[in-house]
C-alpha cells in the first residue's frame, strides 16, 4: 500500500484531520496551528487529493483502509479523528470499523445519510480547463468564473493549481478519477453500524448538509453524539467562522 501524504505540526496526543472533496490537508493549516499547542496534528491528504497518490479506485472503504495503514506506519495507537464533509464520511466509517483506534470523533457538516450527486457544476467547470492553453492561475480563474460565481469556491479550487514543470500547470487532485467516481462521495454510512465513543457533530448555521431531520439517524449510529451549530457559517464552517469552530472543537476534545 502507498502511504498518504501529511503535514504534521505540534506534539501531544494525535489528532487526525481529514479534508473534504477537492480539498487537501493544507486547507486546515490555520486551525491546525492553533490546535498544535495541545496536540500532534496530522493534516492528511486523502487518496486522489493534495500530494497523496492517484488511483483509479476511489471509495470510502478504500479511504478507511488508507487511513488504517497510515496509523500503522506512523505508530498511532489511538487518535482523535476530525473529518469535514467527504472527510467526515471517511472518519465516521473509520470509527465504526476501528473503534479501538478512535479516542473521540468530530464530524464537520456532514450526516451519515446518502447525498445525491450535486457537484456537477464544479466537475464540469474543472474539466473545461485546458492547461495546454493556460499559463497563469488568473486564466484558470477566468475559465472557472464562467460557471462558478462564488469566489470562495473558486479560490478553494485554485489552491490545487500548481506548476508541474517550467511550462505546465496542473491540478493536484486526480480529476479524472474524481469525475468517474463522483457518485461514491454521496454514499451513506452502512446501515446498523455504530460507534459508542464520544462524537461531536458541528454544522454550519447557513448550511443544509445536516438538517434536524437527520438527528435521529445520527443518534442511531452514534449514541453518544452531540450536535452543535456554528453560527454565521455555511458548509466551510471552519473557514467562515474559525473562532467559534475552534472554541466548540477544543471544548469537546480537551
PDB file of C-alpha atoms in Angstrom:
ATOM      1  CA  UNK A   1       0.000   0.000   0.000  1.00  0.00           C
ATOM      2  CA  UNK A   2       1.049   3.586  -0.536  1.00  0.00           C
ATOM      3  CA  UNK A   3       1.311   5.949   2.413  1.00  0.00           C
ATOM      4  CA  UNK A   4      -0.887   9.035   2.451  1.00  0.00           C
ATOM      5  CA  UNK A   5       0.912  12.384   2.410  1.00  0.00           C
ATOM      6  CA  UNK A   6       0.532  14.540   5.518  1.00  0.00           C
ATOM      7  CA  UNK A   7       1.837  17.633   7.261  1.00  0.00           C
ATOM      8  CA  UNK A   8       2.360  17.162  10.994  1.00  0.00           C
ATOM      9  CA  UNK A   9       2.548  20.060  13.464  1.00  0.00           C
ATOM     10  CA  UNK A  10       2.775  20.232  17.247  1.00  0.00           C
ATOM     11  CA  UNK A  11       3.220  17.498  19.818  1.00  0.00           C
ATOM     12  CA  UNK A  12       0.996  15.626  22.219  1.00  0.00           C
ATOM     13  CA  UNK A  13      -1.963  13.321  21.667  1.00  0.00           C
ATOM     14  CA  UNK A  14      -2.505  12.623  17.927  1.00  0.00           C
ATOM     15  CA  UNK A  15      -5.307  14.489  16.142  1.00  0.00           C
ATOM     16  CA  UNK A  16      -6.034  13.474  12.546  1.00  0.00           C
ATOM     17  CA  UNK A  17      -7.729  15.952  10.185  1.00  0.00           C
ATOM     18  CA  UNK A  18      -9.439  14.706   7.007  1.00  0.00           C
ATOM     19  CA  UNK A  19     -10.357  17.347   4.399  1.00  0.00           C
ATOM     20  CA  UNK A  20     -13.346  17.430   2.061  1.00  0.00           C
ATOM     21  CA  UNK A  21     -13.875  16.729  -1.645  1.00  0.00           C
ATOM     22  CA  UNK A  22     -11.380  18.567  -3.908  1.00  0.00           C
ATOM     23  CA  UNK A  23      -9.601  19.783  -0.766  1.00  0.00           C
ATOM     24  CA  UNK A  24      -6.302  18.953   0.907  1.00  0.00           C
ATOM     25  CA  UNK A  25      -4.809  18.902   4.373  1.00  0.00           C
ATOM     26  CA  UNK A  26      -3.363  22.382   3.874  1.00  0.00           C
ATOM     27  CA  UNK A  27      -6.906  23.828   3.883  1.00  0.00           C
ATOM     28  CA  UNK A  28      -6.758  23.246   7.643  1.00  0.00           C
ATOM     29  CA  UNK A  29      -3.427  24.955   8.311  1.00  0.00           C
ATOM     30  CA  UNK A  30      -4.676  27.815  10.486  1.00  0.00           C
ATOM     31  CA  UNK A  31      -6.906  25.530  12.608  1.00  0.00           C
ATOM     32  CA  UNK A  32      -4.052  23.004  12.868  1.00  0.00           C
ATOM     33  CA  UNK A  33      -1.585  25.651  14.010  1.00  0.00           C
ATOM     34  CA  UNK A  34      -3.950  26.665  16.826  1.00  0.00           C
ATOM     35  CA  UNK A  35      -4.534  23.035  17.808  1.00  0.00           C
ATOM     36  CA  UNK A  36      -0.798  22.246  17.685  1.00  0.00           C
ATOM     37  CA  UNK A  37      -0.315  23.910  21.080  1.00  0.00           C
ATOM     38  CA  UNK A  38      -2.079  20.916  22.655  1.00  0.00           C
ATOM     39  CA  UNK A  39      -1.966  18.122  20.066  1.00  0.00           C
ATOM     40  CA  UNK A  40       0.186  16.439  17.436  1.00  0.00           C
ATOM     41  CA  UNK A  41      -1.936  17.426  14.421  1.00  0.00           C
ATOM     42  CA  UNK A  42      -1.815  15.369  11.229  1.00  0.00           C
ATOM     43  CA  UNK A  43      -3.218  17.199   8.179  1.00  0.00           C
ATOM     44  CA  UNK A  44      -3.741  14.229   5.885  1.00  0.00           C
ATOM     45  CA  UNK A  45      -4.278  14.306   2.112  1.00  0.00           C
ATOM     46  CA  UNK A  46      -6.723  11.545   1.174  1.00  0.00           C
ATOM     47  CA  UNK A  47      -6.161   9.487  -1.993  1.00  0.00           C
ATOM     48  CA  UNK A  48      -6.572  11.424  -5.257  1.00  0.00           C
ATOM     49  CA  UNK A  49      -6.192  14.706  -3.340  1.00  0.00           C
ATOM     50  CA  UNK A  50      -3.319  17.043  -2.473  1.00  0.00           C
ATOM     51  CA  UNK A  51       0.080  15.377  -2.600  1.00  0.00           C
ATOM     52  CA  UNK A  52      -1.208  11.861  -1.942  1.00  0.00           C
ATOM     53  CA  UNK A  53      -1.143   9.119  -4.569  1.00  0.00           C
ATOM     54  CA  UNK A  54      -3.540   8.974  -7.510  1.00  0.00           C
ATOM     55  CA  UNK A  55      -5.676   5.891  -8.124  1.00  0.00           C
ATOM     56  CA  UNK A  56      -8.480   4.883 -10.491  1.00  0.00           C
ATOM     57  CA  UNK A  57     -10.161   3.307  -7.449  1.00  0.00           C
ATOM     58  CA  UNK A  58     -11.996   5.572  -5.023  1.00  0.00           C
ATOM     59  CA  UNK A  59     -14.449   4.736  -2.248  1.00  0.00           C
ATOM     60  CA  UNK A  60     -14.912   5.313   1.465  1.00  0.00           C
ATOM     61  CA  UNK A  61     -13.907   1.720   2.197  1.00  0.00           C
ATOM     62  CA  UNK A  62     -10.592   2.302   0.399  1.00  0.00           C
ATOM     63  CA  UNK A  63     -10.031   5.633   2.166  1.00  0.00           C
ATOM     64  CA  UNK A  64     -10.615   3.911   5.515  1.00  0.00           C
ATOM     65  CA  UNK A  65      -8.005   1.280   4.623  1.00  0.00           C
ATOM     66  CA  UNK A  66      -5.592   4.052   3.579  1.00  0.00           C
ATOM     67  CA  UNK A  67      -6.075   5.663   6.992  1.00  0.00           C
ATOM     68  CA  UNK A  68      -5.631   2.347   8.836  1.00  0.00           C
ATOM     69  CA  UNK A  69      -2.315   1.879   7.011  1.00  0.00           C
ATOM     70  CA  UNK A  70      -1.350   5.465   7.909  1.00  0.00           C
ATOM     71  CA  UNK A  71      -1.983   4.722  11.624  1.00  0.00           C
ATOM     72  CA  UNK A  72       0.215   1.609  11.368  1.00  0.00           C
ATOM     73  CA  UNK A  73       3.076   3.373   9.579  1.00  0.00           C
ATOM     74  CA  UNK A  74       3.030   6.342  11.983  1.00  0.00           C
ATOM     75  CA  UNK A  75       2.728   4.039  15.042  1.00  0.00           C
ATOM     76  CA  UNK A  76      -0.503   5.697  16.171  1.00  0.00           C
ATOM     77  CA  UNK A  77      -2.348   3.517  18.728  1.00  0.00           C
ATOM     78  CA  UNK A  78      -5.258   5.899  19.186  1.00  0.00           C
ATOM     79  CA  UNK A  79      -6.206   9.341  17.906  1.00  0.00           C
ATOM     80  CA  UNK A  80      -8.921  11.962  17.841  1.00  0.00           C
ATOM     81  CA  UNK A  81     -10.283  11.935  14.296  1.00  0.00           C
ATOM     82  CA  UNK A  82     -11.817  15.071  12.743  1.00  0.00           C
ATOM     83  CA  UNK A  83     -13.323  14.985   9.269  1.00  0.00           C
ATOM     84  CA  UNK A  84     -15.050  17.654   7.175  1.00  0.00           C
ATOM     85  CA  UNK A  85     -17.644  16.800   4.508  1.00  0.00           C
ATOM     86  CA  UNK A  86     -16.200  13.877   2.498  1.00  0.00           C
ATOM     87  CA  UNK A  87     -13.534  13.558   5.194  1.00  0.00           C
ATOM     88  CA  UNK A  88     -16.324  13.336   7.765  1.00  0.00           C
ATOM     89  CA  UNK A  89     -17.758  10.342   5.925  1.00  0.00           C
ATOM     90  CA  UNK A  90     -14.317   8.685   5.942  1.00  0.00           C
ATOM     91  CA  UNK A  91     -13.951   9.475   9.659  1.00  0.00           C
ATOM     92  CA  UNK A  92     -17.390   8.004  10.512  1.00  0.00           C
ATOM     93  CA  UNK A  93     -16.713   4.763   8.640  1.00  0.00           C
ATOM     94  CA  UNK A  94     -13.234   4.516  10.200  1.00  0.00           C
ATOM     95  CA  UNK A  95     -14.736   4.912  13.679  1.00  0.00           C
ATOM     96  CA  UNK A  96     -17.370   2.194  13.199  1.00  0.00           C
ATOM     97  CA  UNK A  97     -14.799  -0.199  11.682  1.00  0.00           C
ATOM     98  CA  UNK A  98     -11.893   0.533  14.046  1.00  0.00           C
ATOM     99  CA  UNK A  99     -13.431   1.938  17.251  1.00  0.00           C
ATOM    100  CA  UNK A 100     -10.378   0.898  19.272  1.00  0.00           C
ATOM    101  CA  UNK A 101      -8.265   3.419  17.297  1.00  0.00           C
ATOM    102  CA  UNK A 102     -10.592   6.400  17.823  1.00  0.00           C
ATOM    103  CA  UNK A 103     -10.461   8.301  21.117  1.00  0.00           C
ATOM    104  CA  UNK A 104     -13.084  10.840  20.017  1.00  0.00           C
ATOM    105  CA  UNK A 105     -14.761  11.603  16.698  1.00  0.00           C
ATOM    106  CA  UNK A 106     -15.558  15.059  15.291  1.00  0.00           C
ATOM    107  CA  UNK A 107     -17.681  15.356  12.139  1.00  0.00           C
ATOM    108  CA  UNK A 108     -17.913  18.747  10.426  1.00  0.00           C
ATOM    109  CA  UNK A 109     -21.043  19.487   8.386  1.00  0.00           C
ATOM    110  CA  UNK A 110     -21.969  16.072   7.009  1.00  0.00           C
ATOM    111  CA  UNK A 111     -24.525  13.467   8.114  1.00  0.00           C
ATOM    112  CA  UNK A 112     -24.279   9.660   7.794  1.00  0.00           C
ATOM    113  CA  UNK A 113     -27.023   9.732   5.134  1.00  0.00           C
ATOM    114  CA  UNK A 114     -26.933   9.342   1.345  1.00  0.00           C
ATOM    115  CA  UNK A 115     -26.452  12.548  -0.646  1.00  0.00           C
ATOM    116  CA  UNK A 116     -27.445  12.655  -4.315  1.00  0.00           C
ATOM    117  CA  UNK A 117     -24.544  13.718  -6.584  1.00  0.00           C
ATOM    118  CA  UNK A 118     -24.511  17.514  -6.603  1.00  0.00           C
ATOM    119  CA  UNK A 119     -21.047  18.601  -7.705  1.00  0.00           C
ATOM    120  CA  UNK A 120     -21.746  18.550 -11.457  1.00  0.00           C
ATOM    121  CA  UNK A 121     -21.206  22.285 -11.942  1.00  0.00           C
ATOM    122  CA  UNK A 122     -17.798  22.155 -10.277  1.00  0.00           C
ATOM    123  CA  UNK A 123     -16.742  18.969 -12.067  1.00  0.00           C
ATOM    124  CA  UNK A 124     -17.814  20.305 -15.466  1.00  0.00           C
ATOM    125  CA  UNK A 125     -16.017  23.590 -14.828  1.00  0.00           C
ATOM    126  CA  UNK A 126     -12.792  21.838 -13.799  1.00  0.00           C
ATOM    127  CA  UNK A 127     -12.934  19.573 -16.844  1.00  0.00           C
ATOM    128  CA  UNK A 128     -13.277  22.622 -19.103  1.00  0.00           C
ATOM    129  CA  UNK A 129      -9.804  23.837 -18.034  1.00  0.00           C
ATOM    130  CA  UNK A 130      -7.233  23.068 -20.732  1.00  0.00           C
ATOM    131  CA  UNK A 131      -3.804  23.544 -19.186  1.00  0.00           C
ATOM    132  CA  UNK A 132      -2.072  23.245 -22.563  1.00  0.00           C
ATOM    133  CA  UNK A 133      -3.525  26.676 -23.386  1.00  0.00           C
ATOM    134  CA  UNK A 134      -3.186  28.358 -19.986  1.00  0.00           C
ATOM    135  CA  UNK A 135      -0.081  29.788 -18.373  1.00  0.00           C
ATOM    136  CA  UNK A 136      -1.469  31.750 -15.418  1.00  0.00           C
ATOM    137  CA  UNK A 137      -3.646  30.960 -12.407  1.00  0.00           C
ATOM    138  CA  UNK A 138      -5.766  34.026 -13.231  1.00  0.00           C
ATOM    139  CA  UNK A 139      -6.556  32.461 -16.616  1.00  0.00           C
ATOM    140  CA  UNK A 140      -7.763  29.309 -14.843  1.00  0.00           C
ATOM    141  CA  UNK A 141      -9.953  31.512 -12.638  1.00  0.00           C
ATOM    142  CA  UNK A 142     -11.437  33.157 -15.742  1.00  0.00           C
ATOM    143  CA  UNK A 143     -12.489  29.726 -17.053  1.00  0.00           C
ATOM    144  CA  UNK A 144     -13.997  28.660 -13.715  1.00  0.00           C
ATOM    145  CA  UNK A 145     -15.774  32.015 -13.371  1.00  0.00           C
ATOM    146  CA  UNK A 146     -17.957  31.158 -16.369  1.00  0.00           C
ATOM    147  CA  UNK A 147     -19.898  28.620 -14.311  1.00  0.00           C
ATOM    148  CA  UNK A 148     -18.850  29.127 -10.653  1.00  0.00           C
ATOM    149  CA  UNK A 149     -19.925  32.560  -9.419  1.00  0.00           C
ATOM    150  CA  UNK A 150     -18.894  32.134  -5.745  1.00  0.00           C
ATOM    151  CA  UNK A 151     -15.378  33.495  -5.384  1.00  0.00           C
ATOM    152  CA  UNK A 152     -14.754  31.482  -2.211  1.00  0.00           C
ATOM    153  CA  UNK A 153     -15.420  28.205  -4.044  1.00  0.00           C
ATOM    154  CA  UNK A 154     -13.114  29.229  -6.907  1.00  0.00           C
ATOM    155  CA  UNK A 155     -10.315  30.199  -4.509  1.00  0.00           C
ATOM    156  CA  UNK A 156     -10.705  26.848  -2.732  1.00  0.00           C
ATOM    157  CA  UNK A 157     -10.349  25.015  -6.077  1.00  0.00           C
ATOM    158  CA  UNK A 158      -7.496  27.231  -7.300  1.00  0.00           C
ATOM    159  CA  UNK A 159      -5.393  26.212  -4.281  1.00  0.00           C
ATOM    160  CA  UNK A 160      -4.992  22.912  -6.165  1.00  0.00           C
ATOM    161  CA  UNK A 161      -3.331  24.522  -9.199  1.00  0.00           C
ATOM    162  CA  UNK A 162       0.445  24.010  -9.224  1.00  0.00           C
ATOM    163  CA  UNK A 163       3.397  24.139 -11.640  1.00  0.00           C
ATOM    164  CA  UNK A 164       4.043  20.583 -12.827  1.00  0.00           C
ATOM    165  CA  UNK A 165       7.180  21.769 -14.623  1.00  0.00           C
ATOM    166  CA  UNK A 166       8.590  25.031 -16.022  1.00  0.00           C
ATOM    167  CA  UNK A 167       5.985  25.325 -18.757  1.00  0.00           C
ATOM    168  CA  UNK A 168       2.944  23.438 -17.498  1.00  0.00           C
ATOM    169  CA  UNK A 169       0.384  23.804 -14.707  1.00  0.00           C
ATOM    170  CA  UNK A 170      -1.970  21.105 -13.446  1.00  0.00           C
ATOM    171  CA  UNK A 171      -4.401  20.250 -10.640  1.00  0.00           C
ATOM    172  CA  UNK A 172      -3.031  18.355  -7.635  1.00  0.00           C
ATOM    173  CA  UNK A 173      -6.190  16.261  -7.356  1.00  0.00           C
ATOM    174  CA  UNK A 174      -6.862  13.374  -9.738  1.00  0.00           C
ATOM    175  CA  UNK A 175      -9.689  14.990 -11.697  1.00  0.00           C
ATOM    176  CA  UNK A 176     -10.337  12.001 -13.929  1.00  0.00           C
ATOM    177  CA  UNK A 177     -10.833   9.589 -11.040  1.00  0.00           C
ATOM    178  CA  UNK A 178     -12.907  12.077  -9.027  1.00  0.00           C
ATOM    179  CA  UNK A 179     -15.102  12.693 -12.079  1.00  0.00           C
ATOM    180  CA  UNK A 180     -15.636   8.997 -12.786  1.00  0.00           C
ATOM    181  CA  UNK A 181     -16.206   8.110  -9.133  1.00  0.00           C
ATOM    182  CA  UNK A 182     -18.309  11.151  -8.201  1.00  0.00           C
ATOM    183  CA  UNK A 183     -21.350   9.089  -7.046  1.00  0.00           C
ATOM    184  CA  UNK A 184     -19.134   7.419  -4.382  1.00  0.00           C
ATOM    185  CA  UNK A 185     -18.852  10.714  -2.478  1.00  0.00           C
ATOM    186  CA  UNK A 186     -22.547  10.718  -1.545  1.00  0.00           C
ATOM    187  CA  UNK A 187     -22.626   7.150  -0.205  1.00  0.00           C
ATOM    188  CA  UNK A 188     -24.295   6.656   3.178  1.00  0.00           C
ATOM    189  CA  UNK A 189     -22.705   5.083   6.214  1.00  0.00           C
ATOM    190  CA  UNK A 190     -23.711   1.381   6.034  1.00  0.00           C
ATOM    191  CA  UNK A 191     -26.900   0.560   7.975  1.00  0.00           C
ATOM    192  CA  UNK A 192     -26.649  -0.821  11.527  1.00  0.00           C
ATOM    193  CA  UNK A 193     -23.057   0.339  12.009  1.00  0.00           C
ATOM    194  CA  UNK A 194     -22.348   2.014  15.338  1.00  0.00           C
ATOM    195  CA  UNK A 195     -19.606   3.746  17.283  1.00  0.00           C
ATOM    196  CA  UNK A 196     -20.198   4.172  21.009  1.00  0.00           C
ATOM    197  CA  UNK A 197     -17.445   6.668  21.813  1.00  0.00           C
ATOM    198  CA  UNK A 198     -17.912  10.412  22.206  1.00  0.00           C
ATOM    199  CA  UNK A 199     -18.850  12.228  18.988  1.00  0.00           C
ATOM    200  CA  UNK A 200     -19.325  15.893  18.158  1.00  0.00           C
ATOM    201  CA  UNK A 201     -21.193  16.922  15.006  1.00  0.00           C
ATOM    202  CA  UNK A 202     -20.635  20.557  14.065  1.00  0.00           C
ATOM    203  CA  UNK A 203     -22.966  22.025  11.452  1.00  0.00           C
ATOM    204  CA  UNK A 204     -22.981  25.399   9.737  1.00  0.00           C
ATOM    205  CA  UNK A 205     -25.986  27.567  10.561  1.00  0.00           C
ATOM    206  CA  UNK A 206     -26.341  28.538   6.879  1.00  0.00           C
ATOM    207  CA  UNK A 207     -25.596  25.050   5.523  1.00  0.00           C
ATOM    208  CA  UNK A 208     -28.220  22.463   4.550  1.00  0.00           C
ATOM    209  CA  UNK A 209     -25.927  19.427   4.897  1.00  0.00           C
ATOM    210  CA  UNK A 210     -27.146  18.459   8.403  1.00  0.00           C
ATOM    211  CA  UNK A 211     -30.881  19.031   8.876  1.00  0.00           C
ATOM    212  CA  UNK A 212     -32.928  18.468  12.029  1.00  0.00           C
ATOM    213  CA  UNK A 213     -34.489  15.517  10.183  1.00  0.00           C
ATOM    214  CA  UNK A 214     -31.033  13.875  10.275  1.00  0.00           C
ATOM    215  CA  UNK A 215     -30.655  13.943  14.082  1.00  0.00           C
ATOM    216  CA  UNK A 216     -32.391  10.580  14.585  1.00  0.00           C
ATOM    217  CA  UNK A 217     -30.123   8.858  12.047  1.00  0.00           C
ATOM    218  CA  UNK A 218     -27.052  10.393  13.683  1.00  0.00           C
ATOM    219  CA  UNK A 219     -28.208   9.069  17.078  1.00  0.00           C
ATOM    220  CA  UNK A 220     -28.866   5.606  15.626  1.00  0.00           C
ATOM    221  CA  UNK A 221     -25.225   5.313  14.508  1.00  0.00           C
ATOM    222  CA  UNK A 222     -23.648   7.366  17.318  1.00  0.00           C
ATOM    223  CA  UNK A 223     -25.474   7.057  20.642  1.00  0.00           C
ATOM    224  CA  UNK A 224     -23.075   9.459  22.375  1.00  0.00           C
ATOM    225  CA  UNK A 225     -23.268  12.203  19.732  1.00  0.00           C
ATOM    226  CA  UNK A 226     -23.647  15.890  20.473  1.00  0.00           C
ATOM    227  CA  UNK A 227     -24.814  18.150  17.656  1.00  0.00           C
ATOM    228  CA  UNK A 228     -23.834  21.820  17.748  1.00  0.00           C
ATOM    229  CA  UNK A 229     -24.339  24.673  15.293  1.00  0.00           C
ATOM    230  CA  UNK A 230     -21.622  27.130  14.284  1.00  0.00           C
ATOM    231  CA  UNK A 231     -23.322  30.498  13.794  1.00  0.00           C
ATOM    232  CA  UNK A 232     -22.978  32.620  10.692  1.00  0.00           C
ATOM    233  CA  UNK A 233     -21.247  29.855   8.715  1.00  0.00           C
ATOM    234  CA  UNK A 234     -22.069  27.672   5.730  1.00  0.00           C
ATOM    235  CA  UNK A 235     -20.528  24.371   4.654  1.00  0.00           C
ATOM    236  CA  UNK A 236     -16.930  25.630   5.065  1.00  0.00           C
ATOM    237  CA  UNK A 237     -17.642  26.404   8.707  1.00  0.00           C
ATOM    238  CA  UNK A 238     -14.022  26.124   9.890  1.00  0.00           C
ATOM    239  CA  UNK A 239     -13.028  28.880   7.436  1.00  0.00           C
ATOM    240  CA  UNK A 240     -16.176  31.005   7.662  1.00  0.00           C
ATOM    241  CA  UNK A 241     -16.320  31.232  11.462  1.00  0.00           C
ATOM    242  CA  UNK A 242     -12.926  29.906  12.596  1.00  0.00           C
ATOM    243  CA  UNK A 243     -13.075  31.261  16.157  1.00  0.00           C
ATOM    244  CA  UNK A 244     -16.417  29.709  17.082  1.00  0.00           C
ATOM    245  CA  UNK A 245     -15.497  26.474  15.288  1.00  0.00           C
ATOM    246  CA  UNK A 246     -12.223  26.254  17.227  1.00  0.00           C
ATOM    247  CA  UNK A 247     -13.869  27.063  20.570  1.00  0.00           C
ATOM    248  CA  UNK A 248     -16.542  24.365  20.168  1.00  0.00           C
ATOM    249  CA  UNK A 249     -13.933  21.865  18.964  1.00  0.00           C
ATOM    250  CA  UNK A 250     -11.406  22.485  21.735  1.00  0.00           C
ATOM    251  CA  UNK A 251     -14.097  22.370  24.443  1.00  0.00           C
ATOM    252  CA  UNK A 252     -15.009  18.880  23.220  1.00  0.00           C
ATOM    253  CA  UNK A 253     -11.552  17.368  22.697  1.00  0.00           C
ATOM    254  CA  UNK A 254      -9.604  18.773  25.672  1.00  0.00           C
TER     255      UNK A 254
END
